[in-house]
DNA sequence: GCCAACGTTGGC
DNA sequence: GCCAACGTTGGC
C-alpha cells in the first residue's frame, strides 16, 4: 500500500464538497503537472489512503482522509473545450492527462494545520513541507503517515 | 497584494 | 539543447 497527500484549494473543491458527492466519491480531475500525473498513473492503486490537504485558505492543512477507489484513467475534462482544464493538444486517441477516483474515508473534527505539521520533527522530510513544493499530489511515507495520525485529536464519525 | 519558487514555453 | 520570459502556486 502506498500513501499519498492530495492538495486542493477549498474554494475550488473542498473535502466538504466531496462529502456531498454521490457515493462520497469524485474523479480527481484537473491535474496538469507531469510529475503528479505520473504518481497517479504509476503509483496509485485502489485502496491507497491519502490525506486531503486544503491550500490557499485561512488554515492550510490536512482536513481528512480519502482513499483511491479507481485507478488512473483519462481525465475527461482535457477533452472538454468548455472546461478550465481543457487541453487542446490532447486527444481521446492519445490522452495526455489521467485522473483517479477517490472516496471519502473521514473528515476530521479539526484540521492538522500546516503550522502543526511544521512543528513536528518526525515530518521534517515530508514533501508538502519542503521549500517551494507545488505538487498537488505527493507520496507520504508509512512513517509520516503514522506520525500524522499520531498528531490527531478527536475525530468525527464517517 | 507581495513575492519566492518552480514549471512551461518558445525563440534561437 | 539552452535559457530568458512568463504564468502559476501558495504561504504570509
PDB file of C-alpha atoms (C1' of nucleotides) in Angstrom:
ATOM      1  CA  UNK A   1       0.000   0.000   0.000  1.00  0.00           C
ATOM      2  CA  UNK A   2       1.234   3.476  -0.854  1.00  0.00           C
ATOM      3  CA  UNK A   3       0.183   6.609   0.981  1.00  0.00           C
ATOM      4  CA  UNK A   4      -0.459   9.994  -0.588  1.00  0.00           C
ATOM      5  CA  UNK A   5      -1.359  13.589   0.020  1.00  0.00           C
ATOM      6  CA  UNK A   6      -3.831  15.318  -2.289  1.00  0.00           C
ATOM      7  CA  UNK A   7      -3.897  19.094  -2.282  1.00  0.00           C
ATOM      8  CA  UNK A   8      -6.870  21.201  -3.254  1.00  0.00           C
ATOM      9  CA  UNK A   9      -7.969  24.767  -2.825  1.00  0.00           C
ATOM     10  CA  UNK A  10     -11.229  24.566  -0.892  1.00  0.00           C
ATOM     11  CA  UNK A  11     -12.684  27.407  -2.969  1.00  0.00           C
ATOM     12  CA  UNK A  12     -12.305  25.082  -5.944  1.00  0.00           C
ATOM     13  CA  UNK A  13     -13.033  21.724  -4.335  1.00  0.00           C
ATOM     14  CA  UNK A  14     -13.151  21.051  -0.611  1.00  0.00           C
ATOM     15  CA  UNK A  15     -13.453  17.936   1.479  1.00  0.00           C
ATOM     16  CA  UNK A  16     -16.984  19.093   2.338  1.00  0.00           C
ATOM     17  CA  UNK A  17     -17.734  19.172  -1.378  1.00  0.00           C
ATOM     18  CA  UNK A  18     -16.522  15.597  -1.577  1.00  0.00           C
ATOM     19  CA  UNK A  19     -18.871  14.594   1.246  1.00  0.00           C
ATOM     20  CA  UNK A  20     -21.812  15.855  -0.824  1.00  0.00           C
ATOM     21  CA  UNK A  21     -20.922  13.923  -3.949  1.00  0.00           C
ATOM     22  CA  UNK A  22     -22.870  10.775  -4.771  1.00  0.00           C
ATOM     23  CA  UNK A  23     -21.091   7.887  -3.130  1.00  0.00           C
ATOM     24  CA  UNK A  24     -18.832  10.485  -1.481  1.00  0.00           C
ATOM     25  CA  UNK A  25     -16.583   9.945  -4.479  1.00  0.00           C
ATOM     26  CA  UNK A  26     -15.149  12.071  -7.223  1.00  0.00           C
ATOM     27  CA  UNK A  27     -12.744  11.973 -10.103  1.00  0.00           C
ATOM     28  CA  UNK A  28      -9.602  13.856  -9.110  1.00  0.00           C
ATOM     29  CA  UNK A  29      -9.674  15.917 -12.272  1.00  0.00           C
ATOM     30  CA  UNK A  30      -7.613  18.822 -13.469  1.00  0.00           C
ATOM     31  CA  UNK A  31      -4.121  17.656 -12.599  1.00  0.00           C
ATOM     32  CA  UNK A  32      -1.878  19.224 -15.243  1.00  0.00           C
ATOM     33  CA  UNK A  33       1.566  18.521 -13.951  1.00  0.00           C
ATOM     34  CA  UNK A  34       3.558  15.609 -15.309  1.00  0.00           C
ATOM     35  CA  UNK A  35       5.104  14.549 -12.043  1.00  0.00           C
ATOM     36  CA  UNK A  36       1.732  14.489 -10.292  1.00  0.00           C
ATOM     37  CA  UNK A  37       0.223  12.656 -13.253  1.00  0.00           C
ATOM     38  CA  UNK A  38       2.932  10.039 -13.066  1.00  0.00           C
ATOM     39  CA  UNK A  39       2.209   9.443  -9.397  1.00  0.00           C
ATOM     40  CA  UNK A  40      -1.399   8.679 -10.321  1.00  0.00           C
ATOM     41  CA  UNK A  41      -0.510   6.592 -13.332  1.00  0.00           C
ATOM     42  CA  UNK A  42       2.411   4.641 -11.920  1.00  0.00           C
ATOM     43  CA  UNK A  43       1.941   4.712  -8.176  1.00  0.00           C
ATOM     44  CA  UNK A  44      -1.686   4.837  -7.131  1.00  0.00           C
ATOM     45  CA  UNK A  45      -3.716   1.708  -6.720  1.00  0.00           C
ATOM     46  CA  UNK A  46      -7.213   1.092  -5.466  1.00  0.00           C
ATOM     47  CA  UNK A  47      -7.286   1.148  -1.689  1.00  0.00           C
ATOM     48  CA  UNK A  48      -4.350   3.512  -1.246  1.00  0.00           C
ATOM     49  CA  UNK A  49      -5.130   6.030   1.512  1.00  0.00           C
ATOM     50  CA  UNK A  50      -4.464   9.738   1.085  1.00  0.00           C
ATOM     51  CA  UNK A  51      -4.610  12.851   3.199  1.00  0.00           C
ATOM     52  CA  UNK A  52      -6.853  15.620   1.895  1.00  0.00           C
ATOM     53  CA  UNK A  53      -4.986  18.926   2.189  1.00  0.00           C
ATOM     54  CA  UNK A  54      -6.509  22.393   1.818  1.00  0.00           C
ATOM     55  CA  UNK A  55      -4.235  25.082   0.418  1.00  0.00           C
ATOM     56  CA  UNK A  56      -4.641  28.816  -0.236  1.00  0.00           C
ATOM     57  CA  UNK A  57      -7.133  29.249   2.575  1.00  0.00           C
ATOM     58  CA  UNK A  58      -7.201  30.682   6.120  1.00  0.00           C
ATOM     59  CA  UNK A  59      -5.931  27.472   7.722  1.00  0.00           C
ATOM     60  CA  UNK A  60      -3.878  25.423   5.294  1.00  0.00           C
ATOM     61  CA  UNK A  61      -3.540  21.843   6.477  1.00  0.00           C
ATOM     62  CA  UNK A  62      -4.866  18.303   6.424  1.00  0.00           C
ATOM     63  CA  UNK A  63      -8.631  18.047   6.790  1.00  0.00           C
ATOM     64  CA  UNK A  64      -9.274  14.334   6.476  1.00  0.00           C
ATOM     65  CA  UNK A  65      -8.613  11.069   4.706  1.00  0.00           C
ATOM     66  CA  UNK A  66      -9.731   9.665   1.378  1.00  0.00           C
ATOM     67  CA  UNK A  67      -8.860   6.505  -0.462  1.00  0.00           C
ATOM     68  CA  UNK A  68      -8.263   5.684  -4.076  1.00  0.00           C
ATOM     69  CA  UNK A  69     -11.385   3.974  -5.371  1.00  0.00           C
ATOM     70  CA  UNK A  70     -10.453   3.732  -9.037  1.00  0.00           C
ATOM     71  CA  UNK A  71      -7.060   3.662 -10.686  1.00  0.00           C
ATOM     72  CA  UNK A  72      -5.739   6.005 -13.348  1.00  0.00           C
ATOM     73  CA  UNK A  73      -7.910   6.598 -16.394  1.00  0.00           C
ATOM     74  CA  UNK A  74      -8.196   9.512 -18.831  1.00  0.00           C
ATOM     75  CA  UNK A  75      -9.365  12.774 -17.264  1.00  0.00           C
ATOM     76  CA  UNK A  76     -12.431  13.712 -19.327  1.00  0.00           C
ATOM     77  CA  UNK A  77     -12.011  17.435 -18.722  1.00  0.00           C
ATOM     78  CA  UNK A  78      -8.972  17.509 -21.009  1.00  0.00           C
ATOM     79  CA  UNK A  79     -11.268  16.936 -23.996  1.00  0.00           C
ATOM     80  CA  UNK A  80     -13.922  19.453 -22.946  1.00  0.00           C
ATOM     81  CA  UNK A  81     -13.477  22.847 -24.615  1.00  0.00           C
ATOM     82  CA  UNK A  82     -15.714  24.457 -22.004  1.00  0.00           C
ATOM     83  CA  UNK A  83     -13.611  23.210 -19.101  1.00  0.00           C
ATOM     84  CA  UNK A  84     -10.918  25.243 -17.377  1.00  0.00           C
ATOM     85  CA  UNK A  85      -8.817  22.100 -17.669  1.00  0.00           C
ATOM     86  CA  UNK A  86      -9.240  21.713 -21.411  1.00  0.00           C
ATOM     87  CA  UNK A  87      -6.037  20.748 -23.205  1.00  0.00           C
ATOM     88  CA  UNK A  88      -6.303  21.344 -26.943  1.00  0.00           C
ATOM     89  CA  UNK A  89      -3.203  19.236 -27.512  1.00  0.00           C
ATOM     90  CA  UNK A  90      -4.797  16.159 -26.011  1.00  0.00           C
ATOM     91  CA  UNK A  91      -6.973  13.744 -27.961  1.00  0.00           C
ATOM     92  CA  UNK A  92      -9.030  10.715 -26.916  1.00  0.00           C
ATOM     93  CA  UNK A  93      -6.689   8.612 -29.065  1.00  0.00           C
ATOM     94  CA  UNK A  94      -3.649   9.969 -27.240  1.00  0.00           C
ATOM     95  CA  UNK A  95      -4.797  11.322 -23.901  1.00  0.00           C
ATOM     96  CA  UNK A  96      -2.190  13.277 -22.032  1.00  0.00           C
ATOM     97  CA  UNK A  97      -3.792  13.516 -18.590  1.00  0.00           C
ATOM     98  CA  UNK A  98      -5.265  10.986 -16.208  1.00  0.00           C
ATOM     99  CA  UNK A  99      -7.293  11.116 -13.067  1.00  0.00           C
ATOM    100  CA  UNK A 100      -8.042   8.665 -10.301  1.00  0.00           C
ATOM    101  CA  UNK A 101     -11.264   8.439  -8.331  1.00  0.00           C
ATOM    102  CA  UNK A 102     -11.199   8.986  -4.598  1.00  0.00           C
ATOM    103  CA  UNK A 103     -13.755   8.216  -1.924  1.00  0.00           C
ATOM    104  CA  UNK A 104     -14.104   9.966   1.393  1.00  0.00           C
ATOM    105  CA  UNK A 105     -12.986   7.987   4.416  1.00  0.00           C
ATOM    106  CA  UNK A 106     -13.012  10.528   7.216  1.00  0.00           C
ATOM    107  CA  UNK A 107     -13.444  14.244   7.754  1.00  0.00           C
ATOM    108  CA  UNK A 108     -11.527  15.349  10.809  1.00  0.00           C
ATOM    109  CA  UNK A 109     -13.097  17.427  13.529  1.00  0.00           C
ATOM    110  CA  UNK A 110     -10.180  19.778  13.445  1.00  0.00           C
ATOM    111  CA  UNK A 111      -7.605  20.059  10.726  1.00  0.00           C
ATOM    112  CA  UNK A 112      -3.952  19.461  11.345  1.00  0.00           C
ATOM    113  CA  UNK A 113      -2.626  22.851  10.383  1.00  0.00           C
ATOM    114  CA  UNK A 114       0.438  23.438   8.312  1.00  0.00           C
ATOM    115  CA  UNK A 115       1.908  25.120  11.379  1.00  0.00           C
ATOM    116  CA  UNK A 116       1.439  21.962  13.449  1.00  0.00           C
ATOM    117  CA  UNK A 117       2.900  19.823  10.708  1.00  0.00           C
ATOM    118  CA  UNK A 118       5.926  22.101  10.540  1.00  0.00           C
ATOM    119  CA  UNK A 119       6.375  21.868  14.296  1.00  0.00           C
ATOM    120  CA  UNK A 120       6.615  18.077  14.164  1.00  0.00           C
ATOM    121  CA  UNK A 121      10.188  16.796  13.857  1.00  0.00           C
ATOM    122  CA  UNK A 122       9.080  13.416  12.509  1.00  0.00           C
ATOM    123  CA  UNK A 123       7.638  15.215   9.490  1.00  0.00           C
ATOM    124  CA  UNK A 124      10.715  17.214   8.635  1.00  0.00           C
ATOM    125  CA  UNK A 125      11.174  15.480   5.289  1.00  0.00           C
ATOM    126  CA  UNK A 126       7.519  15.365   4.302  1.00  0.00           C
ATOM    127  CA  UNK A 127       7.152  16.508   0.687  1.00  0.00           C
ATOM    128  CA  UNK A 128       4.405  19.043   1.370  1.00  0.00           C
ATOM    129  CA  UNK A 129       6.684  20.843   3.822  1.00  0.00           C
ATOM    130  CA  UNK A 130       9.626  21.249   1.510  1.00  0.00           C
ATOM    131  CA  UNK A 131      10.567  24.649   0.236  1.00  0.00           C
ATOM    132  CA  UNK A 132       8.881  25.607  -2.986  1.00  0.00           C
ATOM    133  CA  UNK A 133       6.756  22.493  -3.098  1.00  0.00           C
ATOM    134  CA  UNK A 134       3.952  22.964  -5.576  1.00  0.00           C
ATOM    135  CA  UNK A 135       2.957  19.414  -6.425  1.00  0.00           C
ATOM    136  CA  UNK A 136      -0.727  18.744  -5.925  1.00  0.00           C
ATOM    137  CA  UNK A 137      -0.071  15.043  -5.374  1.00  0.00           C
ATOM    138  CA  UNK A 138       2.812  13.840  -3.240  1.00  0.00           C
ATOM    139  CA  UNK A 139       3.759  10.480  -1.755  1.00  0.00           C
ATOM    140  CA  UNK A 140       3.725  10.086   2.018  1.00  0.00           C
ATOM    141  CA  UNK A 141       5.950   7.512   3.671  1.00  0.00           C
ATOM    142  CA  UNK A 142       4.459   4.961   6.034  1.00  0.00           C
ATOM    143  CA  UNK A 143       6.339   6.587   8.916  1.00  0.00           C
ATOM    144  CA  UNK A 144       4.999  10.022   8.009  1.00  0.00           C
ATOM    145  CA  UNK A 145       1.505   8.614   7.718  1.00  0.00           C
ATOM    146  CA  UNK A 146       1.711   7.181  11.224  1.00  0.00           C
ATOM    147  CA  UNK A 147       3.227  10.370  12.597  1.00  0.00           C
ATOM    148  CA  UNK A 148       0.393  12.471  11.207  1.00  0.00           C
ATOM    149  CA  UNK A 149      -2.246  10.137  12.614  1.00  0.00           C
ATOM    150  CA  UNK A 150      -0.487  10.276  15.977  1.00  0.00           C
ATOM    151  CA  UNK A 151      -0.969  14.054  15.995  1.00  0.00           C
ATOM    152  CA  UNK A 152      -4.686  13.781  15.592  1.00  0.00           C
ATOM    153  CA  UNK A 153      -7.164  14.812  18.193  1.00  0.00           C
ATOM    154  CA  UNK A 154     -10.816  13.920  18.225  1.00  0.00           C
ATOM    155  CA  UNK A 155     -12.443  12.622  15.117  1.00  0.00           C
ATOM    156  CA  UNK A 156     -15.914  12.754  13.689  1.00  0.00           C
ATOM    157  CA  UNK A 157     -17.582   9.619  12.503  1.00  0.00           C
ATOM    158  CA  UNK A 158     -17.730   8.550   8.916  1.00  0.00           C
TER     159      UNK A 158
ATOM    160  C1'  DG B   1      -1.230  42.092  -2.529  1.00  0.00           C
ATOM    161  C1'  DC B   2       3.524  40.529  -2.253  1.00  0.00           C
ATOM    162  C1'  DC B   3       6.993  37.594  -3.520  1.00  0.00           C
ATOM    163  C1'  DA B   4       9.823  33.369  -3.774  1.00  0.00           C
ATOM    164  C1'  DA B   5       9.860  29.202  -6.150  1.00  0.00           C
ATOM    165  C1'  DC B   6       9.038  26.461  -9.797  1.00  0.00           C
ATOM    166  C1'  DG B   7       7.262  24.509 -14.413  1.00  0.00           C
ATOM    167  C1'  DT B   8       6.442  25.529 -19.141  1.00  0.00           C
ATOM    168  C1'  DT B   9       7.066  27.829 -23.389  1.00  0.00           C
ATOM    169  C1'  DG B  10       9.295  29.289 -27.366  1.00  0.00           C
ATOM    170  C1'  DG B  11      12.980  31.686 -29.880  1.00  0.00           C
ATOM    171  C1'  DC B  12      17.382  30.784 -31.277  1.00  0.00           C
TER     172       DC B  12
ATOM    173  C1'  DG C   1      19.517  21.921 -26.140  1.00  0.00           C
ATOM    174  C1'  DC C   2      19.854  26.376 -23.863  1.00  0.00           C
ATOM    175  C1'  DC C   3      17.761  29.835 -21.303  1.00  0.00           C
ATOM    176  C1'  DA C   4      15.031  34.088 -20.670  1.00  0.00           C
ATOM    177  C1'  DA C   5      10.382  35.234 -20.184  1.00  0.00           C
ATOM    178  C1'  DC C   6       6.249  34.212 -18.485  1.00  0.00           C
ATOM    179  C1'  DG C   7       2.457  32.131 -15.773  1.00  0.00           C
ATOM    180  C1'  DT C   8       1.129  29.744 -11.638  1.00  0.00           C
ATOM    181  C1'  DT C   9       1.298  28.316  -6.892  1.00  0.00           C
ATOM    182  C1'  DG C  10       0.697  29.145  -2.182  1.00  0.00           C
ATOM    183  C1'  DG C  11       2.097  30.960   2.321  1.00  0.00           C
ATOM    184  C1'  DC C  12       2.105  35.062   4.580  1.00  0.00           C
TER     185       DC C  12
END
